[in-house]
Amino acid sequence: MQEALEGPLLALENDSLRRALRAPLLRAYSAAEGDPEALINFGSNDYLGLAEEPFIAQAAIEAVGRYGTGAGASRLICGNHAPHAALEEALAAWKGTEAALAFSSGYATALGTIPSLIGPQDVVILDKLCHACIIDGARLSGAVLRIFPHNNLDRLETHLQWARKRHPKARILVATESIFSMDGDLAPLAAIVALKERYGAWLMVDEAHAAGVLGATGGGLAQALGLGGRIEIQMGTLSKALGCSGGYIVGSRTLVDWLINKARSLIFSTAPAPASAATATASVRWMSTEAAHERRALLWTNVALFQKTWPELAAAQSPIAPVLVGGNEETLRLSKRLLAAGFFVPAIRYPTVPRGRERLRVTISARHSADSIQRLTVALRAGLGTLDGPQ
Ligand SMILES: *Cc1c(COP(=O)(O)O)cnc(C)c1O
């Protein structure tokens, strides 16, 4: 086995594509900013800084005291504890849906949900930039797959026409993200909803990066546009702006009942730790408070500040700013240069993004100081400048 694996690993290394787990980074934005030795983190998805929020940590401590550390079994055997039900109630109330179902991760959510609803006789139509969990879930379903170029409504409609004609009895599922994870732009959700309705398809929207960030109470793009009631399957993760871990589906009671009976990643996996559900509940409930409103305002102020010094990145639509570099080696070099200057900004390479579209992915948090954002943009400009010149 050594030989079979070492050669390909070396090839990855030569292409600047070999990954390694890095030493733990300081993720505390505030602490990092007070310590000249520490890196300032511009790579986390913890947009609101909730992963280090004391009241959420307190919810975990209390739940561990009460329920212990493990759920003990899957939700359907005896791993279903009060915090799971509380989380699902809070999620449904927050998103304005009949019901919710919590999974152990966003990845497990997509992998369990899509094959529960769609089979080999059906059709799944995906945006080209959809996250790996949606692609993997679609593949696992065995359905015919059709991909449309990113946010291209004409091509989506062509696929819908084709699917309706060729597979008149089939279920057709359209899937998209709302804020795209690596590009930070938005799906044209209202137009997608109109199209899927015209062709009698179902729509699944992954709000992983929009939940907590967009909408009056952070409910996501569906909330911001008032479209929640017209989307069959809304999914998201508790691991990004919510600062916890786990994934979820929100939708009709019938959908959730179906998934409880069919979703293999729910049925054959131990329930999330009760303390994990309790932290997520605290985070979800917080989203509708005045404090959350203010924190989101702070996030958007920071996003605007970054954009002001980085006008290439059009108007701010999200806290994700892709700085396109192109080339694995160049992208890594820029990321390392920023590390040396005290900033962590991850280099994103194939297969996370298409070849030639390698980039630094800057994520802005409500916790960043104006000063650190300004210093980052200066370091970023200087770094990009050196890429053009002689090495
Ligand atoms: C991170 C992410 C997921 C997976 O969520 P986890 O809870 O981290 O497994 C799903 N979809 C998108 C778009 C993501 O960015």
Coordinates of N, CA, C and O in Angstrom, one line a residue, residues 180-238:
F180 N -22.9 31.5 -2.4 CA -22.0 30.4 -2.9 C -20.7 30.5 -2.0 O -20.1 31.5 -1.8
S181 N -20.3 29.3 -1.6 CA -19.3 29.2 -0.6 C -17.9 29.7 -1.0 O -17.1 30.2 -0.2
M182 N -17.5 29.5 -2.2 CA -16.2 29.9 -2.6 C -16.2 31.2 -3.4 O -15.1 31.8 -3.6
D183 N -17.3 31.7 -3.9 CA -17.4 32.9 -4.7 C -18.1 34.0 -4.0 O -17.9 35.2 -4.3
G184 N -18.9 33.7 -3.0 CA -19.5 34.7 -2.2 C -20.7 35.4 -2.9 O -21.2 36.4 -2.3
D185 N -21.0 35.0 -4.1 CA -22.2 35.7 -4.7 C -23.5 34.9 -4.4 O -23.5 33.9 -3.8
L186 N -24.6 35.5 -4.9 CA -25.9 35.0 -4.5 C -26.5 34.3 -5.7 O -26.3 34.7 -6.9
A187 N -27.3 33.3 -5.4 CA -28.1 32.6 -6.5 C -29.3 33.6 -6.8 O -29.8 34.2 -5.9
P188 N -29.7 33.6 -8.1 CA -30.9 34.4 -8.4 C -32.2 33.6 -8.0 O -32.9 33.0 -8.8
L189 N -32.4 33.6 -6.7 CA -33.4 32.7 -6.1 C -34.8 32.9 -6.6 O -35.5 31.9 -6.8
A190 N -35.2 34.1 -6.7 CA -36.6 34.3 -7.1 C -36.9 33.8 -8.5 O -37.9 33.1 -8.7
A191 N -35.9 33.9 -9.4 CA -36.0 33.4 -10.8 C -36.0 31.9 -10.8 O -36.7 31.2 -11.5
I192 N -35.2 31.3 -9.9 CA -35.1 29.9 -9.8 C -36.4 29.3 -9.3 O -36.9 28.3 -9.8
V193 N -36.9 29.9 -8.3 CA -38.2 29.5 -7.8 C -39.3 29.5 -8.9 O -40.1 28.6 -9.0
A194 N -39.3 30.6 -9.6 CA -40.3 30.7 -10.7 C -40.2 29.6 -11.7 O -41.1 29.0 -12.1
L195 N -38.9 29.3 -12.1 CA -38.7 28.3 -13.1 C -39.1 26.9 -12.6 O -39.7 26.1 -13.3
K196 N -38.6 26.6 -11.4 CA -39.0 25.2 -10.9 C -40.5 25.0 -10.8 O -41.0 23.9 -11.0
E197 N -41.2 26.1 -10.5 CA -42.6 26.0 -10.4 C -43.2 25.8 -11.8 O -44.2 25.0 -11.9
R198 N -42.7 26.5 -12.8 CA -43.2 26.4 -14.1 C -43.1 24.9 -14.6 O -43.9 24.4 -15.3
Y199 N -42.0 24.2 -14.2 CA -41.8 22.9 -14.7 C -42.1 21.8 -13.7 O -41.8 20.6 -13.9
G200 N -42.8 22.2 -12.6 CA -43.2 21.2 -11.6 C -42.0 20.5 -11.0 O -42.1 19.3 -10.6
A201 N -40.9 21.2 -10.8 CA -39.7 20.5 -10.1 C -39.7 20.9 -8.6 O -40.5 21.8 -8.2
W202 N -38.9 20.2 -7.9 CA -38.7 20.6 -6.5 C -37.4 21.3 -6.4 O -36.5 21.2 -7.2
L203 N -37.3 22.2 -5.3 CA -36.1 23.0 -5.2 C -35.5 22.7 -3.8 O -36.2 22.7 -2.8
M204 N -34.2 22.5 -3.8 CA -33.4 22.4 -2.5 C -32.4 23.5 -2.5 O -31.6 23.7 -3.5
V205 N -32.4 24.3 -1.4 CA -31.5 25.4 -1.3 C -30.6 25.2 -0.1 O -31.1 25.0 1.0
D206 N -29.3 25.3 -0.3 CA -28.4 25.1 0.8 C -28.0 26.5 1.3 O -27.3 27.2 0.5
E207 N -28.4 26.8 2.4 CA -28.2 28.2 3.0 C -27.0 28.2 3.9 O -26.9 29.0 4.8
A208 N -26.0 27.2 3.7 CA -24.9 27.1 4.7 C -24.2 28.4 5.0 O -24.0 28.7 6.2
H209 N -24.0 29.3 4.0 CA -23.3 30.5 4.3 C -24.2 31.7 4.5 O -23.7 32.8 4.8
A210 N -25.5 31.5 4.3 CA -26.4 32.7 4.4 C -27.2 32.7 5.7 O -27.6 33.7 6.2
A211 N -27.3 31.5 6.3 CA -28.0 31.4 7.6 C -27.2 32.2 8.6 O -26.0 32.0 8.8
G212 N -27.9 33.0 9.3 CA -27.3 33.9 10.3 C -26.8 35.2 9.8 O -26.6 36.1 10.5
V213 N -26.7 35.3 8.5 CA -26.1 36.4 7.8 C -27.1 37.3 7.1 O -27.1 38.5 7.2
L214 N -28.0 36.7 6.3 CA -28.9 37.4 5.5 C -30.3 37.3 6.1 O -30.6 36.3 6.8
G215 N -31.2 38.2 5.8 CA -32.6 38.2 6.3 C -32.7 38.9 7.6 O -31.8 39.1 8.3
A216 N -34.0 39.3 7.8 CA -34.2 40.2 9.0 C -33.8 39.6 10.3 O -33.3 40.2 11.2
T217 N -34.0 38.3 10.5 CA -33.5 37.6 11.7 C -32.4 36.6 11.3 O -32.2 35.6 12.0
G218 N -31.7 36.8 10.2 CA -30.6 35.9 9.8 C -31.1 34.6 9.3 O -30.4 33.6 9.2
G219 N -32.4 34.5 8.9 CA -32.9 33.3 8.4 C -32.4 32.8 7.0 O -32.7 31.7 6.6
G220 N -31.6 33.7 6.4 CA -31.0 33.3 5.1 C -31.6 34.1 3.9 O -32.5 35.0 4.1
L221 N -31.2 33.7 2.7 CA -31.7 34.4 1.5 C -33.2 34.2 1.3 O -33.9 35.1 0.9
A222 N -33.7 33.0 1.6 CA -35.1 32.7 1.4 C -35.9 33.6 2.3 O -36.9 34.1 1.9
Q223 N -35.4 33.9 3.5 CA -36.1 34.8 4.4 C -36.0 36.2 3.8 O -37.0 36.9 3.8
A224 N -34.8 36.6 3.4 CA -34.6 38.0 2.9 C -35.6 38.3 1.7 O -36.1 39.4 1.6
L225 N -35.9 37.2 0.9 CA -36.7 37.4 -0.3 C -38.1 37.0 -0.1 O -39.0 37.0 -1.0
G226 N -38.4 36.5 1.1 CA -39.8 36.0 1.4 C -40.2 34.8 0.6 O -41.4 34.7 0.2
L227 N -39.2 33.9 0.3 CA -39.5 32.8 -0.6 C -39.6 31.5 0.2 O -39.8 30.4 -0.5
G228 N -39.4 31.5 1.5 CA -39.3 30.2 2.2 C -40.5 29.3 1.9 O -40.3 28.1 1.8
G229 N -41.7 29.8 1.9 CA -42.9 29.0 1.7 C -42.9 28.3 0.3 O -43.7 27.4 0.1
R230 N -42.1 28.7 -0.6 CA -42.1 28.2 -2.0 C -40.9 27.3 -2.3 O -40.8 26.8 -3.4
I231 N -40.1 27.0 -1.3 CA -39.0 26.2 -1.4 C -39.2 24.9 -0.7 O -39.4 24.9 0.5
E232 N -39.2 23.7 -1.4 CA -39.6 22.5 -0.8 C -38.6 22.1 0.3 O -39.0 21.6 1.4
I233 N -37.3 22.2 0.0 CA -36.3 21.7 0.9 C -35.3 22.8 1.2 O -34.5 23.2 0.3
Q234 N -35.3 23.3 2.4 CA -34.2 24.3 2.8 C -33.3 23.6 3.7 O -33.7 23.0 4.7
M235 N -32.0 23.6 3.4 CA -31.0 23.0 4.2 C -30.0 24.1 4.7 O -29.9 25.2 4.2
G236 N -29.2 23.7 5.7 CA -28.2 24.6 6.2 C -27.3 23.9 7.2 O -27.5 22.7 7.5
T237 N -26.3 24.6 7.7 CA -25.4 24.1 8.7 C -25.4 25.0 9.9 O -25.7 26.2 9.8
L238 N -25.2 24.4 11.0 CA -25.1 25.1 12.3 C -23.6 25.5 12.6 O -23.3 26.1 13.6

